[in-house]
mmCIF file of C-alpha atoms in Angstrom:
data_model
loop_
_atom_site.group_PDB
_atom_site.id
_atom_site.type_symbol
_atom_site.label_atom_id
_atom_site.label_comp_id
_atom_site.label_asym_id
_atom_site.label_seq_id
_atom_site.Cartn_x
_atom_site.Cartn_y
_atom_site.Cartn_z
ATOM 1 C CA UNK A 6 -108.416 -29.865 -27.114
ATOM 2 C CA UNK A 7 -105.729 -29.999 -23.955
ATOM 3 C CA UNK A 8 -105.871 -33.432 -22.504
ATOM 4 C CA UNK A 9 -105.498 -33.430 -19.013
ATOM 5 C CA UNK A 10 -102.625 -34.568 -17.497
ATOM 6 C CA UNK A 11 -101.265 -36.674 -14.408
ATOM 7 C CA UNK A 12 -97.841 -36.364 -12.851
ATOM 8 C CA UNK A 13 -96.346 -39.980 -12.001
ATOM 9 C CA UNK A 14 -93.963 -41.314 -9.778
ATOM 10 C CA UNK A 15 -92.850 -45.367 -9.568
ATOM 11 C CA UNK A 16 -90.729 -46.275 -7.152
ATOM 12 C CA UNK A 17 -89.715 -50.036 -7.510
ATOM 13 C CA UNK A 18 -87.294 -52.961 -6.787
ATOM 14 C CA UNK A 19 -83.820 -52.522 -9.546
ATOM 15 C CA UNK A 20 -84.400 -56.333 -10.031
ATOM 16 C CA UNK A 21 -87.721 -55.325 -11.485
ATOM 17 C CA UNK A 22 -86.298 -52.637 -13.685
ATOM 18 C CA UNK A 23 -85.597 -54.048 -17.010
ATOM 19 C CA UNK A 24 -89.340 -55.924 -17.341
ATOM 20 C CA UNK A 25 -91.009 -52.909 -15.895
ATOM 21 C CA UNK A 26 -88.900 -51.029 -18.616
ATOM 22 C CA UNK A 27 -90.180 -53.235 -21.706
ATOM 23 C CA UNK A 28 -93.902 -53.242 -20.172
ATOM 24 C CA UNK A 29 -94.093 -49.660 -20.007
ATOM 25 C CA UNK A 30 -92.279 -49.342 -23.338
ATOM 26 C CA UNK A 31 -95.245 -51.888 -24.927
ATOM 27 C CA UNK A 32 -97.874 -50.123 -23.220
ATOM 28 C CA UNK A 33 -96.509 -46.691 -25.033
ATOM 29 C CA UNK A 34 -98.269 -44.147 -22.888
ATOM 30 C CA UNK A 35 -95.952 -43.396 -19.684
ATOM 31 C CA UNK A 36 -93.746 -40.035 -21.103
ATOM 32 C CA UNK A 37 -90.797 -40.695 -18.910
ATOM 33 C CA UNK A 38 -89.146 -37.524 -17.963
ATOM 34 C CA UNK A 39 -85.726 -37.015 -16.402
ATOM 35 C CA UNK A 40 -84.316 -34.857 -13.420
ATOM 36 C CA UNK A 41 -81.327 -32.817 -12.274
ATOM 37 C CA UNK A 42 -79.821 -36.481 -10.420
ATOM 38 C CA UNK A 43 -81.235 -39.074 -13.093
ATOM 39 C CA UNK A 44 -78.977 -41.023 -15.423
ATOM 40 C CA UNK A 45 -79.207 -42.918 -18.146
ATOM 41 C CA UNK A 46 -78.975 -46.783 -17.527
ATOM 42 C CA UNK A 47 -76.130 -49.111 -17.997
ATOM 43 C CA UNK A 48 -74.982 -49.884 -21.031
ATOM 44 C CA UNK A 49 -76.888 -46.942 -22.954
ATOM 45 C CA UNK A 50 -73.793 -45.849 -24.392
ATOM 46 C CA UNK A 51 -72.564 -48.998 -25.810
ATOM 47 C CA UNK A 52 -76.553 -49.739 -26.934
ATOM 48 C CA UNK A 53 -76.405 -45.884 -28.799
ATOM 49 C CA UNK A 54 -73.190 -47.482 -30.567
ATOM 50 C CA UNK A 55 -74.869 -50.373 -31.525
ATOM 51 C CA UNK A 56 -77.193 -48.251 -32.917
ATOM 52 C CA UNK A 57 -74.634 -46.618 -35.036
ATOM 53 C CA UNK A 58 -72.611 -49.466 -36.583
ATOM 54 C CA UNK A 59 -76.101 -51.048 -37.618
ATOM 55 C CA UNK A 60 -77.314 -47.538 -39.222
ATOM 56 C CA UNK A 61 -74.155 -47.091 -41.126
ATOM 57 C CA UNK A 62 -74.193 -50.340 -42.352
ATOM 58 C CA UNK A 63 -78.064 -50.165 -43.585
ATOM 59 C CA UNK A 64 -76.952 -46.752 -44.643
ATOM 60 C CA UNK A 65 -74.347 -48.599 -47.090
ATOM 61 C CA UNK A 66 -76.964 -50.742 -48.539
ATOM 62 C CA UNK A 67 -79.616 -48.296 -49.349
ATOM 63 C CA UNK A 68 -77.033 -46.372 -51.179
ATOM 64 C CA UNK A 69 -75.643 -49.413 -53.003
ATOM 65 C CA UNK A 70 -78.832 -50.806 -53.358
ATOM 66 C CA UNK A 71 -81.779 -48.253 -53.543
ATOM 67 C CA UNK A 72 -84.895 -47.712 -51.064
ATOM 68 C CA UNK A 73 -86.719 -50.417 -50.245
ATOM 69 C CA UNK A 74 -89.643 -51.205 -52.449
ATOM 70 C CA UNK A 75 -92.653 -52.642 -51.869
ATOM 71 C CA UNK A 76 -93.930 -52.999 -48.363
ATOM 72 C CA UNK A 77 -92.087 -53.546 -45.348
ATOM 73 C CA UNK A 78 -92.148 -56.518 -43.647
ATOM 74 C CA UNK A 79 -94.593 -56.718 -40.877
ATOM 75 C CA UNK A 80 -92.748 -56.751 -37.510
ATOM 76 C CA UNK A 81 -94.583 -57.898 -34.542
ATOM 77 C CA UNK A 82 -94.644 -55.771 -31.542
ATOM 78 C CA UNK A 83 -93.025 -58.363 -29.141
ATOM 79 C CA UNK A 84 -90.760 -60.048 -31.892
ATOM 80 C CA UNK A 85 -88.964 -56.036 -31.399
ATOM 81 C CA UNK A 86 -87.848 -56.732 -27.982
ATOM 82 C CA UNK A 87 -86.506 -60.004 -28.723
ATOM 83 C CA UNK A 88 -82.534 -60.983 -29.989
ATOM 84 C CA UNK A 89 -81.948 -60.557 -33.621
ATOM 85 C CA UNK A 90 -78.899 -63.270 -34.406
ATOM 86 C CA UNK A 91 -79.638 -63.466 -37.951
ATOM 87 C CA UNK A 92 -79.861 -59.677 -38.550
ATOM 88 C CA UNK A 93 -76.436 -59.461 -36.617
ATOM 89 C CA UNK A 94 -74.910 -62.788 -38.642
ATOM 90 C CA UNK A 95 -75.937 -60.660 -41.512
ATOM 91 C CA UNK A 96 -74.379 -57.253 -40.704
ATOM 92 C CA UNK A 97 -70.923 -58.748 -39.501
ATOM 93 C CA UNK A 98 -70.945 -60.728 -42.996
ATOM 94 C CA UNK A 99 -71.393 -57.749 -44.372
ATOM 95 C CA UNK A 100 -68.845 -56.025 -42.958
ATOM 96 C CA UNK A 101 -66.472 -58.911 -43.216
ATOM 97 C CA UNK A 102 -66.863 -58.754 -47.159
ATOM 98 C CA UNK A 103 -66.807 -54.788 -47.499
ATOM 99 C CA UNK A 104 -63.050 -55.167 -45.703
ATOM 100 C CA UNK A 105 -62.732 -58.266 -47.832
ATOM 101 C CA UNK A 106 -63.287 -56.465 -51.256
ATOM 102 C CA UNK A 107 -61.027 -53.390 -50.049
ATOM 103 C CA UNK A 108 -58.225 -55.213 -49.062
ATOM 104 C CA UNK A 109 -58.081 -57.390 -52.230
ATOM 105 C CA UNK A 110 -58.319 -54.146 -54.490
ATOM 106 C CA UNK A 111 -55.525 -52.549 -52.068
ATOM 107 C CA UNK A 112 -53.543 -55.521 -53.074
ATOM 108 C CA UNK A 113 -54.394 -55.899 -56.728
ATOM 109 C CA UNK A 114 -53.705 -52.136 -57.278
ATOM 110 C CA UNK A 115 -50.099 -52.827 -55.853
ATOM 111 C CA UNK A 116 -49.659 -55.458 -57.757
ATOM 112 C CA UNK A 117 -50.482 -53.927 -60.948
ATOM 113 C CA UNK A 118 -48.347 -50.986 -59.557
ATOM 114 C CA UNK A 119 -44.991 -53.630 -59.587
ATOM 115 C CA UNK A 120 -46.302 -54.902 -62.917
ATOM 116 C CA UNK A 121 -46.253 -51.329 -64.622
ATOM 117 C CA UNK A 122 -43.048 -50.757 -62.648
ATOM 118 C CA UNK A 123 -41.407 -54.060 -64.347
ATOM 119 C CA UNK A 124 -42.713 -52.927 -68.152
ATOM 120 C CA UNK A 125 -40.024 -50.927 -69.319
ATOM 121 C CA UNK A 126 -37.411 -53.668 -68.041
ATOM 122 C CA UNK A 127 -39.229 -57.072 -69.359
ATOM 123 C CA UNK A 128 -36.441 -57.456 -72.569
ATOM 124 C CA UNK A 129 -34.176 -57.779 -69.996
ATOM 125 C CA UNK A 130 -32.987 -61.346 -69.623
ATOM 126 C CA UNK A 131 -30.340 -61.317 -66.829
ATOM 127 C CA UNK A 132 -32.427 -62.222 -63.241
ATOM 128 C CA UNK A 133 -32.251 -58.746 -61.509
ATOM 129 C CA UNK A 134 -31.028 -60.256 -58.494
ATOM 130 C CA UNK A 135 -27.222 -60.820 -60.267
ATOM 131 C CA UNK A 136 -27.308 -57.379 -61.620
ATOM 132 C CA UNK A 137 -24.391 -55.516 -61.231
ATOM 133 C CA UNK A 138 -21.965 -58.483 -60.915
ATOM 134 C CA UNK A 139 -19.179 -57.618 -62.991
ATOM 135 C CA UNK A 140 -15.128 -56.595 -61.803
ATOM 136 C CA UNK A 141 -14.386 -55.027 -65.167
ATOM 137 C CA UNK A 142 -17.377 -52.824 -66.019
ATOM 138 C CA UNK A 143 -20.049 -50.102 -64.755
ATOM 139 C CA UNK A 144 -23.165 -50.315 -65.469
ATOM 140 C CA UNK A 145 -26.049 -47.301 -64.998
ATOM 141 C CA UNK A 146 -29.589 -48.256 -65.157
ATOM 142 C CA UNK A 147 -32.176 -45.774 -65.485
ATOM 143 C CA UNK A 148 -34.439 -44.197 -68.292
ATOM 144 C CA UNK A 149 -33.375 -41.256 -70.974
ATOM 145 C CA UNK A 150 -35.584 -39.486 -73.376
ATOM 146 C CA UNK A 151 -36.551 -41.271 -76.195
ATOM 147 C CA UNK A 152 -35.433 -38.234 -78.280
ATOM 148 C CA UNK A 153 -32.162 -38.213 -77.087
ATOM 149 C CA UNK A 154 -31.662 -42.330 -77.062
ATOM 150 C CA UNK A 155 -29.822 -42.500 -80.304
ATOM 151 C CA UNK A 156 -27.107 -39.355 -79.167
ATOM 152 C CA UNK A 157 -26.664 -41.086 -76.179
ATOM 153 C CA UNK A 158 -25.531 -44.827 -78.025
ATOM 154 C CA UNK A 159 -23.652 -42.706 -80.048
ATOM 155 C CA UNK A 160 -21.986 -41.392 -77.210
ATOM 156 C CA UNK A 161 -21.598 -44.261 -75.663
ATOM 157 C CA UNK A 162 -19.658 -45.654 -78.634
ATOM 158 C CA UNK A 163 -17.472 -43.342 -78.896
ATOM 159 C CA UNK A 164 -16.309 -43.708 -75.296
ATOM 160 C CA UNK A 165 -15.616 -47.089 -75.719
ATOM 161 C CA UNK A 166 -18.616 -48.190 -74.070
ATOM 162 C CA UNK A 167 -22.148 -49.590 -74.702
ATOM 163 C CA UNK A 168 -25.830 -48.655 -74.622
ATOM 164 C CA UNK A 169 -28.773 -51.616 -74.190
ATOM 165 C CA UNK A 170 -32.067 -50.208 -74.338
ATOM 166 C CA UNK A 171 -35.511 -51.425 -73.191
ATOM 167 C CA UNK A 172 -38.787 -50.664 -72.844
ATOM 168 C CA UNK A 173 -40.687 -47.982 -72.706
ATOM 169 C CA UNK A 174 -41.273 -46.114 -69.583
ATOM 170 C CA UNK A 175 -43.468 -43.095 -67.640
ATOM 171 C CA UNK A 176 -40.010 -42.018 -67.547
ATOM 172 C CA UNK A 177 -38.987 -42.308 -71.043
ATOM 173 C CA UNK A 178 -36.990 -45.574 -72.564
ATOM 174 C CA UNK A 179 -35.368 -47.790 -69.722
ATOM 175 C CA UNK A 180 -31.769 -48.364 -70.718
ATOM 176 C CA UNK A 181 -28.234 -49.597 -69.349
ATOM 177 C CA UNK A 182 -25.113 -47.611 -70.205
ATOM 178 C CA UNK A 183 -21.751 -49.913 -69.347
ATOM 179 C CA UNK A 184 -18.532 -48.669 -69.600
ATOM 180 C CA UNK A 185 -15.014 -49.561 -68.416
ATOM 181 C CA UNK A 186 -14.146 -49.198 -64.601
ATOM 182 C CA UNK A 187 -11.830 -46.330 -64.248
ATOM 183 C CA UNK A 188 -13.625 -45.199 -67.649
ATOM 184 C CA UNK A 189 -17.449 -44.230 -66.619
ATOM 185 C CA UNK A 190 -17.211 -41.294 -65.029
ATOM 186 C CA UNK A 191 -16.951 -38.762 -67.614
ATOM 187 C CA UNK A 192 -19.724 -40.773 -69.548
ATOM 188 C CA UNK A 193 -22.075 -41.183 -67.201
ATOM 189 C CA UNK A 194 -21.569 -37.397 -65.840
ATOM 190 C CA UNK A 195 -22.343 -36.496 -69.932
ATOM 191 C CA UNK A 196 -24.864 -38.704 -70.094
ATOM 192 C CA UNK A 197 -26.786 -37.401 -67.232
ATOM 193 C CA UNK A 198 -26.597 -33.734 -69.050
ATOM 194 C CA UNK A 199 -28.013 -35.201 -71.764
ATOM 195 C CA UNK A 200 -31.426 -36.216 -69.382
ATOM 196 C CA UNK A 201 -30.684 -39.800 -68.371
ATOM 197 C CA UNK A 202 -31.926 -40.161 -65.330
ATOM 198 C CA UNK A 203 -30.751 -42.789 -62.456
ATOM 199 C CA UNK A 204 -32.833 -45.411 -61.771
ATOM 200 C CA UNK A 205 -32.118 -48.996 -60.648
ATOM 201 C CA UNK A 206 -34.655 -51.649 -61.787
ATOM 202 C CA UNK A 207 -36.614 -53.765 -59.096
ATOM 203 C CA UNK A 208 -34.249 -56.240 -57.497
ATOM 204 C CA UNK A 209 -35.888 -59.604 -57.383
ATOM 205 C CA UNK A 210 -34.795 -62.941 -57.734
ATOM 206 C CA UNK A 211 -35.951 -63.761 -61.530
ATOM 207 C CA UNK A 212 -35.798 -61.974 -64.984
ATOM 208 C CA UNK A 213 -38.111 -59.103 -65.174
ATOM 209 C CA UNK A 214 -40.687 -60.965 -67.216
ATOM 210 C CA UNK A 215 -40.641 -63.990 -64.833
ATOM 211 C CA UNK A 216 -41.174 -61.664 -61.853
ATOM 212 C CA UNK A 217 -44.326 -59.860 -64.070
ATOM 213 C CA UNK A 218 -45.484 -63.415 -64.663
ATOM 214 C CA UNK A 219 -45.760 -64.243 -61.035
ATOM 215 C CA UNK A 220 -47.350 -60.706 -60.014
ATOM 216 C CA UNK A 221 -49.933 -61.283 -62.957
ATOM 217 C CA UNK A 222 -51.010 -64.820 -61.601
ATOM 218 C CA UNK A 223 -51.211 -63.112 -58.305
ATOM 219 C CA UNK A 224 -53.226 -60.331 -59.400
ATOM 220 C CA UNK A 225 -55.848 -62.668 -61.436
ATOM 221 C CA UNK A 226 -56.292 -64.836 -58.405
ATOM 222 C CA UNK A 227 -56.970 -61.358 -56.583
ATOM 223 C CA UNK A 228 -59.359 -59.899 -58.968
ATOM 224 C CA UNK A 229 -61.083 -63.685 -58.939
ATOM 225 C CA UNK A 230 -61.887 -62.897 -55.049
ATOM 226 C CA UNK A 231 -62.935 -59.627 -55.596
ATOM 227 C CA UNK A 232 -65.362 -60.885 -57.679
ATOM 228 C CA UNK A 233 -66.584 -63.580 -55.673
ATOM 229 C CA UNK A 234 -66.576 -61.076 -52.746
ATOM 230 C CA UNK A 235 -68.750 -58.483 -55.117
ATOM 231 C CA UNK A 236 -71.350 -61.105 -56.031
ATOM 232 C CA UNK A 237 -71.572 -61.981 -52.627
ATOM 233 C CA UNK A 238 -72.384 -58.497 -51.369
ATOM 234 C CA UNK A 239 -74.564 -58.575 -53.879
ATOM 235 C CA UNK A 240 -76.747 -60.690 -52.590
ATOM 236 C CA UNK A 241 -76.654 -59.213 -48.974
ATOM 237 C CA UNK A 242 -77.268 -56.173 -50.231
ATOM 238 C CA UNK A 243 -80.459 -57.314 -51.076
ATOM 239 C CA UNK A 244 -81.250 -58.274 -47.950
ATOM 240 C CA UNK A 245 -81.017 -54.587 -46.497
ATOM 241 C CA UNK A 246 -85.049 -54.901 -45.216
ATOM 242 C CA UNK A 247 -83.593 -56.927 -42.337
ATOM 243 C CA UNK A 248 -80.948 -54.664 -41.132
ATOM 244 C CA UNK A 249 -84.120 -52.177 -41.639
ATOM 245 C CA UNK A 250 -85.941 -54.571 -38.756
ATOM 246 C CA UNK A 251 -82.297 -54.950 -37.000
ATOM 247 C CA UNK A 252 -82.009 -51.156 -36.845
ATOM 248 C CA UNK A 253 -85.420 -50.915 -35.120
ATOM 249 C CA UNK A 254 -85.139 -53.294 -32.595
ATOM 250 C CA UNK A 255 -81.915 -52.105 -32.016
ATOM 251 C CA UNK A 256 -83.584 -47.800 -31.507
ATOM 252 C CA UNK A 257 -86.082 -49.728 -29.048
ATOM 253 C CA UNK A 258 -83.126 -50.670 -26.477
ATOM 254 C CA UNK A 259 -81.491 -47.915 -27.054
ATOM 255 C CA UNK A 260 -84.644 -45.849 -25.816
ATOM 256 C CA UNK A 261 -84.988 -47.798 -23.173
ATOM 257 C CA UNK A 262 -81.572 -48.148 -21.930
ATOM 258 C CA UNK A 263 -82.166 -43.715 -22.545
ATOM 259 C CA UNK A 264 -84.634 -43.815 -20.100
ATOM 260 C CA UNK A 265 -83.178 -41.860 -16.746
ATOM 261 C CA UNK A 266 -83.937 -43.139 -13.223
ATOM 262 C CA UNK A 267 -82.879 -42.350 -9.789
ATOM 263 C CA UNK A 268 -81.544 -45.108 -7.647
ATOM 264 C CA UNK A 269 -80.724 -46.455 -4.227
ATOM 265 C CA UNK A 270 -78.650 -49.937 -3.826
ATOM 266 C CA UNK A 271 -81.800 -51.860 -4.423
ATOM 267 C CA UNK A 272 -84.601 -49.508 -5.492
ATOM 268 C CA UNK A 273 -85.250 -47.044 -8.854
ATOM 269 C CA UNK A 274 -86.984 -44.291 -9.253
ATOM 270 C CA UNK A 275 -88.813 -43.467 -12.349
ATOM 271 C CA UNK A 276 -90.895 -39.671 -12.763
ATOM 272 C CA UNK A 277 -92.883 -39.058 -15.745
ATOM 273 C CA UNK A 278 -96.671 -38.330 -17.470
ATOM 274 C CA UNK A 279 -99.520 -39.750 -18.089
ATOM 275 C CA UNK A 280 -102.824 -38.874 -19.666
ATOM 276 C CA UNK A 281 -105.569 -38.768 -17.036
ATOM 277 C CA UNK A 282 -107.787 -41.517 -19.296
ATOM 278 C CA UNK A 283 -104.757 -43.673 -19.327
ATOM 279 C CA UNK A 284 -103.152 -44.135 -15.888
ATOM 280 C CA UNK A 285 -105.114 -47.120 -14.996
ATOM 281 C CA UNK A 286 -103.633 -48.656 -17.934
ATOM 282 C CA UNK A 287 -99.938 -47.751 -16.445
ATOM 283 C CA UNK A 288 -100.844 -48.878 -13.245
ATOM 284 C CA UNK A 289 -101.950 -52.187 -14.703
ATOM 285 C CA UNK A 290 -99.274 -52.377 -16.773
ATOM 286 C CA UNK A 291 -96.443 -52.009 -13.826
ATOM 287 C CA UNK A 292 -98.825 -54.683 -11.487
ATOM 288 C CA UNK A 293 -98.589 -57.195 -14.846
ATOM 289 C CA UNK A 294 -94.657 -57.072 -13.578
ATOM 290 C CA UNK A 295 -94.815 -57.152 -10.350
ATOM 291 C CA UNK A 296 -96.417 -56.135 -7.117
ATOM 292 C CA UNK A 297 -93.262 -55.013 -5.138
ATOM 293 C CA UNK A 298 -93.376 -51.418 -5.954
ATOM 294 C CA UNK A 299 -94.981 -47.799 -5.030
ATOM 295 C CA UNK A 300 -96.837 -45.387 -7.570
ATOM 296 C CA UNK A 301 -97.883 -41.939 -6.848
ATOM 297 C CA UNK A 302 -100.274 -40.616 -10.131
ATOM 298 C CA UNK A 303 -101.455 -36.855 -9.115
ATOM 299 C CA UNK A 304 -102.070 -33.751 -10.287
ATOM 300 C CA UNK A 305 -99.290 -31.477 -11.362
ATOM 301 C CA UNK A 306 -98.285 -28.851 -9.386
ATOM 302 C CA UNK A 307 -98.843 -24.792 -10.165
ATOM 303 C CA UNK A 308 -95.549 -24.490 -11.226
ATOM 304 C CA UNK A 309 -95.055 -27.808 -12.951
ATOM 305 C CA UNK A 310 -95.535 -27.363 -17.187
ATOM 306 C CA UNK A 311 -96.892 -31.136 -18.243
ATOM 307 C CA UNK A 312 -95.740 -31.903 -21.801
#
């Protein structure tokens, strides 16, 4: 069955515009349409990216947490137009300890980066701050193939000189050749043939396994937070239902603040349609609001389509 339709026209006072708005949005049967010079309202934009950050967010729980079970939780139809601080409180804590929990594993997983970076040199006692201090002797730090580790001492030997070795390494066995100054240049070039490969440990103030010590306390008080953090969101995980309700009171501004109007200085103009048994109702609705306005409801014209 087609159901008639009337064409409608408001014209009213801007100081009127945002109750009219919510009236007409409550009474749910004005289809507000928009023209070649309407615009959307102010602040529509940063109401659509409201919209956003809370849909991302809820988006985050229901994949962490699963669909909502059971049924929803009744929402009144004025509670939708009104503030929702604890919905926001609990979106922005949510947020807060998402970034929390990220930037502790960043850390940790640098941490345990320096630790694994520190393995292969632990045995060493000298702080690695003081390394290199010596007038009479080179020293080259760096890793060589465990194969090759005993040719190499050997070497070493025989050139007068000395090889300390480690621990073991991604790079093979961590190791210091020393030889004489004015002595370690045909050594270290041979030894370098031979695989060993360059590579100064970390220079820090303490002995390797004092510097590991304090990057593992650091890294257990890390992962302790992360924890925390992870039983915390957790818990507002389960609380997704009221971003749910947060997410549709925020879609009801943002259709409103959608909703395209002419305007003067002090006046609005809204067009739209209304079903012929209803436009009493709209008419009552605007007068609930106010009585400083002007509404044309007639029929459509040949060449007007109604929706």
């Amino acid at each position: 069955m087609i159901v008639p339709m009337k064409k409608v026209t408001l014209y009213a006072l801007k100081e009127d515009r945002e109750a009219l708005l919510v009236a007409l949005q409550q009474c749910g049967k004005l289809m507000i349409s928009s023209t070649e010079d309407s615009l959307p309202q102010e602040g529509c934009e940063e109401s659509r990216q409201a919209l956003r950050r809370i849909e991302e967010n809820l988006g985050y729980t229901l994949r962490e947490g699963g669909a909502i079970k059971g049924a929803r939780q009744e929402v009144g139809l004025q509670s939708l137009f009104e503030e929702d601080a604890g919905g926001l409180q609990l979106m922005e804590e949510l947020e807060q300890v998402k970034a929390q929990i990220a930037s502790s594993e960043g850390q940790i997983d640098s941490l345990r980066a320096a630790e694994e970076q520190l393995a292969p040199w632990l045995p060493l006692d000298t702080p690695l701050g003081e390394l290199r201090k010596n007038r009479t002797v080179d020293v080259l730090f760096g890793f060589c193939p465990t194969a090759a580790l005993e040719g190499l001492r050997a070497l070493c030997e025989e050139a007068g000189g000395a090889l300390e070795s480690y621990g073991e390494g991604k790079e093979g066995t961590a190791a210091a050749l020393c030889a004489k100054k004015g002595e370690s240049e045909a050594l270290f070039a041979e030894a370098r043939e031979r695989g060993f490969t360059e590579s100064d440990p970390p220079r820090l103030a303490g002995t390797a396994a004092e510097e590991a010590e304090g990057l593992a306390k650091r890294r257990a008080a890390l992962e302790a937070e992360a924890r925390a953090a992870k039983d915390r969101l957790k818990e507002l995980i389960a609380r997704r239902e009221e971003l749910a309700v947060l997410r549709d009171k925020q879609a009801v501004e943002a259709e409103r603040l959608a909703v395209e109007n002419t305007e003067t200085v002090s006046t609005f103009c809204l067009r739209g349609w209304v079903c012929a048994g209803d436009a009493g109702k709209v008419k009552a609705t605007i007068e609930s609001v106010t009585d400083a306005f002007d509404l044309a409801i007639e029929e459509p014209g040949e060449e007007e389509k109604p929706p």
